[in-house]
CSV table of C-alpha atoms in Angstrom, one decimal:
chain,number,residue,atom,x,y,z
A,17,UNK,CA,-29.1,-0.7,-42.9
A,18,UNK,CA,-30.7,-1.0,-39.1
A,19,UNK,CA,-27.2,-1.6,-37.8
A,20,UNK,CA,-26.0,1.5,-39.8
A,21,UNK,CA,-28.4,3.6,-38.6
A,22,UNK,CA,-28.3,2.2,-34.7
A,23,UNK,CA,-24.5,3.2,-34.8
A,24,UNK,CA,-25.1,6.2,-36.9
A,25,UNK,CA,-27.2,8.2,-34.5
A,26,UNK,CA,-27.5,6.4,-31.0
A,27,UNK,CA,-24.1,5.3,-31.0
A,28,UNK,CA,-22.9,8.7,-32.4
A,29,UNK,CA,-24.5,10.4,-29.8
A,30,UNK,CA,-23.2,8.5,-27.0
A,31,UNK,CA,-19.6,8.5,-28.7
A,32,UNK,CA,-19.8,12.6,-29.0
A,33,UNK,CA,-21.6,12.9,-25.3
A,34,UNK,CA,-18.4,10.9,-23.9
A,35,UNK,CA,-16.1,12.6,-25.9
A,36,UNK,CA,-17.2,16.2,-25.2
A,37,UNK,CA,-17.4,15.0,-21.2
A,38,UNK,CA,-13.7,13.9,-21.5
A,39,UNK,CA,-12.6,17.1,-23.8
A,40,UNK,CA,-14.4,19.3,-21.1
A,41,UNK,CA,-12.6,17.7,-17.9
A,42,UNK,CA,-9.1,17.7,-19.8
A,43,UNK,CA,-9.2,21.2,-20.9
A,44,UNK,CA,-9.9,22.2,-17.2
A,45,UNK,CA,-7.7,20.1,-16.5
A,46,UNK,CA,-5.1,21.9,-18.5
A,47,UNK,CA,-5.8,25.5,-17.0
A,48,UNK,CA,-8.5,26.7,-18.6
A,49,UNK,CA,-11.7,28.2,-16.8
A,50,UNK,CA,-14.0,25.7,-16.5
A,51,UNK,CA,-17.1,27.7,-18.3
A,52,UNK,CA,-15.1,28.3,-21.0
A,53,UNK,CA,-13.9,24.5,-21.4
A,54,UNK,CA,-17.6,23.2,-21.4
A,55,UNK,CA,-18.6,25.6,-23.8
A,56,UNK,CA,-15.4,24.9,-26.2
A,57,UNK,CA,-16.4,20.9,-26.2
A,58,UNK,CA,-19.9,21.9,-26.6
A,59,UNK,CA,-19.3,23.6,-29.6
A,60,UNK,CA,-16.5,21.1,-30.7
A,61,UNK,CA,-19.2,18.3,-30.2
A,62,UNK,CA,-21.6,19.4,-33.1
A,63,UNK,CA,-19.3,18.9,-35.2
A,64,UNK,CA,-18.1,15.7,-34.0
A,65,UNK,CA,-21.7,14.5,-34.3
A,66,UNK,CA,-21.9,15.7,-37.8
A,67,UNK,CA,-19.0,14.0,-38.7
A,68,UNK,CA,-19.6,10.4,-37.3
A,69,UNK,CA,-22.9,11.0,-39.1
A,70,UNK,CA,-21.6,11.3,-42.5
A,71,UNK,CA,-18.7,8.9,-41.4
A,72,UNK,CA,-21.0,6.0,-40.3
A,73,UNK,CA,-22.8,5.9,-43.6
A,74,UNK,CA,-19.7,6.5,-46.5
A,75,UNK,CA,-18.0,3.7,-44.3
A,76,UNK,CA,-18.4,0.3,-46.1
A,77,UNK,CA,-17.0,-2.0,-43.2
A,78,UNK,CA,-20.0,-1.7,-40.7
A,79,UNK,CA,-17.9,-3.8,-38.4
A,80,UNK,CA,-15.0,-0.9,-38.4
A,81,UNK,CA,-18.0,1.2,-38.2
A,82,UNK,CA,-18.8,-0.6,-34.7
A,83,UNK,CA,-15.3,-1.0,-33.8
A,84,UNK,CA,-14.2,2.5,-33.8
A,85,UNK,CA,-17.5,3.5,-32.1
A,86,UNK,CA,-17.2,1.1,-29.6
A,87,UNK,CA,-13.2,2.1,-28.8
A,88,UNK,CA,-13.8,5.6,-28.9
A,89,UNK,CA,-16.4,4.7,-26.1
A,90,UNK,CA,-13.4,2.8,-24.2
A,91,UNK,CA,-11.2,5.9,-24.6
A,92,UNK,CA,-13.3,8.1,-23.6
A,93,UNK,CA,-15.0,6.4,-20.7
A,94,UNK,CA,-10.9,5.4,-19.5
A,95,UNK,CA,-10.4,8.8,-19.7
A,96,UNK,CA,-13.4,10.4,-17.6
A,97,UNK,CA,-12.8,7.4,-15.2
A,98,UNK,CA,-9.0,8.1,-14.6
A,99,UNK,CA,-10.0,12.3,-14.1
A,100,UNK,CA,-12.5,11.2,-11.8
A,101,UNK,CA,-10.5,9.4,-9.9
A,102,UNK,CA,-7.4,10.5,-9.8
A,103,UNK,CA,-8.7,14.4,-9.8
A,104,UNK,CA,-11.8,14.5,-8.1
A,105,UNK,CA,-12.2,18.4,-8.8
A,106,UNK,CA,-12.6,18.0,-12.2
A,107,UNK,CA,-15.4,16.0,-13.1
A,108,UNK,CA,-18.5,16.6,-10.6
């Protein structure tokens, strides 16, 4: 149950806080205003929280549990290294 819960909410949180960084730089990125992207993966990241929440404990594998944490994590942190360095501009 302490590995559930570690995922559940630390790991959750750092999944959704890399997640909403990425959405954020892609949809500026994509042409929309920069305010209004960081507010639309702001909002979008509640309920991506909320979701790996209830997600992390109705799974029954806790190693698919760690492993989709841990790739989403890869994803995202490919993704806001790739903006960052291919587009400088995006990501500050």
């Amino acid at each position: 149950m302490c590995l559930r819960l570690i995922a559940a909410i630390p790991g959750g949180y750092a999944l959704t806080a890399a997640a909403v960084a990425a959405l954020g730089g892609l949809l500026s990125l994509f042409g929309m205003t920069r305010p209004d992207a960081v507010a639309l993966s702001a909002m979008l990241g509640f309920v991506l929280y909320l979701v790996l929440l209830l997600w992390a404990f109705a799974e029954r594998s806790l190693a698919r549990l760690w492993a989709v944490f841990a790739s989403g994590l890869a994803v995202c942190g490919a993704l806001l290294w790739l903006m960052s360095t291919l587009g400088g501009s995006v990501i500050r």
